Coordinates of C-alpha atoms in Angstrom, one line a residue:
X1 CA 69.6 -24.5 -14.2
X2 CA 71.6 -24.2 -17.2
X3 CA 73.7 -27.8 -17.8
X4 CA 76.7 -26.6 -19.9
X5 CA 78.0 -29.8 -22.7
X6 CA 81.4 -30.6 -20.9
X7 CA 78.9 -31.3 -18.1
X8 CA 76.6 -33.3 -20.4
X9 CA 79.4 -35.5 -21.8
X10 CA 80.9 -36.0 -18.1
X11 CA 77.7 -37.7 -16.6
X12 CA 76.7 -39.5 -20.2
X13 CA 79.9 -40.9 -19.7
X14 CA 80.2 -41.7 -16.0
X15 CA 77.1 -43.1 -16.5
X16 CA 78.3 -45.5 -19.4
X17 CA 82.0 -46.0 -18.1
X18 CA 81.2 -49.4 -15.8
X19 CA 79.9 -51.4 -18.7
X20 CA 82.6 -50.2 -21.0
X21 CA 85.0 -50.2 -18.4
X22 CA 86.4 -46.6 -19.0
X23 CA 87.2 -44.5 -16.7
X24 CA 85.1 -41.5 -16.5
X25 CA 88.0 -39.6 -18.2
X26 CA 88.4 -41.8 -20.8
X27 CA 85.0 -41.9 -21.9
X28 CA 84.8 -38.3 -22.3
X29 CA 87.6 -37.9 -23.8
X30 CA 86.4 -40.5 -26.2
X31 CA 82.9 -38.8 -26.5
X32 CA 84.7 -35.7 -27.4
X33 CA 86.8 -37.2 -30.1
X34 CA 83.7 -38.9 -31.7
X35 CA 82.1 -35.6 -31.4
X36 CA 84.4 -34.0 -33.2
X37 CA 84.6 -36.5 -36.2
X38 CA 80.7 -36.3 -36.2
X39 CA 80.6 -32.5 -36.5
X40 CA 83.2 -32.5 -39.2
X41 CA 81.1 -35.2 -41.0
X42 CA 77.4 -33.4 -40.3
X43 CA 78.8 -30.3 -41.6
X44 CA 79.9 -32.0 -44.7
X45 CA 76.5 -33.5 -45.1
X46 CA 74.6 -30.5 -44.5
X47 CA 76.7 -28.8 -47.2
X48 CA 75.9 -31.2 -49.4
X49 CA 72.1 -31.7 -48.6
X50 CA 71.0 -28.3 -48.1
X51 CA 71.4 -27.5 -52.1
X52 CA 69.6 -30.3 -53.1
X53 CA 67.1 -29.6 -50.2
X54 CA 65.8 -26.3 -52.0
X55 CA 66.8 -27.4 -55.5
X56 CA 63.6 -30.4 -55.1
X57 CA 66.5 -32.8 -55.3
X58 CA 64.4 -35.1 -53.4
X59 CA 66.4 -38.8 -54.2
X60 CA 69.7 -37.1 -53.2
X61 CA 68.4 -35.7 -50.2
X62 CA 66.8 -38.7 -48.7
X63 CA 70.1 -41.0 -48.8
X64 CA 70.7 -39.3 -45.7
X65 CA 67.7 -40.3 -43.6
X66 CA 67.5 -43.8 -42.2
X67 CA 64.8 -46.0 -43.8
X68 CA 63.0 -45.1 -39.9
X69 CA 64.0 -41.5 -39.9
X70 CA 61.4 -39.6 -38.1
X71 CA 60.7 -35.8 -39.3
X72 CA 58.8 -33.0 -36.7
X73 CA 57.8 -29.9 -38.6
X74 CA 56.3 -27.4 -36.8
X75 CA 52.6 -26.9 -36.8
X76 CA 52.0 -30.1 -38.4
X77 CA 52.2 -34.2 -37.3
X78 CA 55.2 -36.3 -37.5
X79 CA 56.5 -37.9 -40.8
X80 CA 57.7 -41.3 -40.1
X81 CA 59.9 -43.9 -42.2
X82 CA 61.2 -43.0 -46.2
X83 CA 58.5 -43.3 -48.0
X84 CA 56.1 -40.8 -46.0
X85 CA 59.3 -38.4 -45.5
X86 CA 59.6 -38.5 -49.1
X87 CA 56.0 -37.8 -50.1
X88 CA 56.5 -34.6 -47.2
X89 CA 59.1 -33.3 -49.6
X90 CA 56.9 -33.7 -52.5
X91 CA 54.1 -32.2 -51.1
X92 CA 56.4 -29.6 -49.6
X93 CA 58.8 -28.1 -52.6
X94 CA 60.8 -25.2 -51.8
X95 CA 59.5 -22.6 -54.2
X96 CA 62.5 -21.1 -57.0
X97 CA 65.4 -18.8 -55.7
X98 CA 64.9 -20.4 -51.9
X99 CA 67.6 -20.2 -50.0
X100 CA 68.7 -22.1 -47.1
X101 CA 71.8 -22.1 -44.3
X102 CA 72.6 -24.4 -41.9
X103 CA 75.2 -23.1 -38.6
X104 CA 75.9 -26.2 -36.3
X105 CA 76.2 -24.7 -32.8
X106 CA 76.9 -28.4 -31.2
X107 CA 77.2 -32.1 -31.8
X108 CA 77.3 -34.2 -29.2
X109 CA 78.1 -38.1 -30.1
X110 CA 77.9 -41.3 -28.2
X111 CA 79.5 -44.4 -30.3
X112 CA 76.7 -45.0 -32.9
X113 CA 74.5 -41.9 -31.9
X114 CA 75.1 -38.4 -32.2
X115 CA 72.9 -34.8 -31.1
X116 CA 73.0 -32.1 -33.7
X117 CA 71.5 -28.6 -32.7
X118 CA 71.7 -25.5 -34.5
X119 CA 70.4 -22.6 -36.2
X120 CA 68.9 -22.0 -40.3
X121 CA 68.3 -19.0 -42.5
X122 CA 65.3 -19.4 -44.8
X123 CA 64.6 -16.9 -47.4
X124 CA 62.6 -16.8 -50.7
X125 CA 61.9 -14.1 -53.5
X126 CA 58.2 -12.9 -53.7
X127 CA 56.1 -14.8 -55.7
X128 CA 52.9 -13.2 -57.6
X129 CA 51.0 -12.5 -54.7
X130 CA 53.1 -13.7 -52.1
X131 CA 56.0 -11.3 -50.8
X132 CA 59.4 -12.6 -50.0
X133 CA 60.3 -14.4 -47.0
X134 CA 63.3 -14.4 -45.0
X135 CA 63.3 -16.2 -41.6
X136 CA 65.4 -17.7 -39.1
X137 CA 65.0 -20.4 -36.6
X138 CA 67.0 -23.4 -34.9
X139 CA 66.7 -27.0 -35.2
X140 CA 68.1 -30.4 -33.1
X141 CA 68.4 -34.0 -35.2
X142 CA 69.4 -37.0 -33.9
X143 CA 72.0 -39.1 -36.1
X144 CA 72.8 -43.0 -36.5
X145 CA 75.3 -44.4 -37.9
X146 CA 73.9 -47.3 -40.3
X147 CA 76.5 -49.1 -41.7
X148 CA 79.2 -46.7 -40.9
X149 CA 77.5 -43.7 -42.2
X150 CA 75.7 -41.0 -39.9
X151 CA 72.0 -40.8 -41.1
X152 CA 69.7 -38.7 -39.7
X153 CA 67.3 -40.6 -37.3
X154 CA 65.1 -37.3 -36.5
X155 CA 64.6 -34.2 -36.8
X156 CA 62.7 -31.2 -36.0
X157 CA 62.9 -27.0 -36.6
X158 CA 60.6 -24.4 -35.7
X159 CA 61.3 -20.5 -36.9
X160 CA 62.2 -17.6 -34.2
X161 CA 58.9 -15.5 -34.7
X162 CA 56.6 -14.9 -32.0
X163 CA 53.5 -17.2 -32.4
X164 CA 50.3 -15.7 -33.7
X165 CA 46.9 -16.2 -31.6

């Protein structure tokens, strides 16, 4: 059963309406509206982050994680709290000439909480004996706001290509 996101945001919100005392129209139309300010201000972050992301800009790039921000790379166990999402950066450069994209396909918000999910592009040039890479894949992070800025709370990717045995 596929669950389409006005259908999301109308039980999240009919399910939150009696303690706020909204009606179930008035809490999605107020979901949507925080939505959309979310989505215009995760898409300016990602703009932002994704060049210092490949560029090893590590200080710049971690002002937008939470100080509990929880990272889920693929193949590999969770990174939990700054400091050990930091050192995963460092241990984990982007090699020269990477290349990354970000497309939001949906944000979903709740007051201080907000679902991104999406697609990437990945690419980089060969490298001695390494040949070039270019991949896509999709992601989904979880965003707080911490002192009225959206930080991202968690995250995880993984890349479209079939898994190898």
């Amino acid at each position: 059963m596929r669950i389409t996101r006005s259908a999301l945001v109308a039980v999240l919100a009919s399910g939150l309406t009696a303690c706020a005392g909204e009606t179930p129209e008035q809490a999605t139309a107020r979901m949507e509206a925080e939505a959309t300010a979310a989505r215009a201000e995760i898409v300016a972050i990602n703009a932002k982050m994704t060049p210092w992301m490949v560029s090893g800009l590590i200080d710049s790039t971690m002002a937008y994680y939470a100080a509990d921000a929880v990272v889920m790379p693929p193949a590999l166990p969770q990174v939990q709290g700054s400091a050990a999402i930091r050192q995963f950066f460092v241990d984990n450069p982007f090699p020269p000439g990477s290349a990354m994209e970000f497309k939001v396909a949906s944000v979903v918000a709740n007051g201080p909480v907000a679902v991104e999910r999406g697609t990437y592009t990945f690419s980089m040039p060969a490298m001695e004996k390494n040949p070039a890479v270019a991949m896509t894949g999709k992601y989904l992070s979880h965003w707080k706001l911490v002192d009225g800025k959206w930080k991202i709370a968690a995250s995880t990717w993984s890349d479209d290509a079939p898994m190898t045995m």
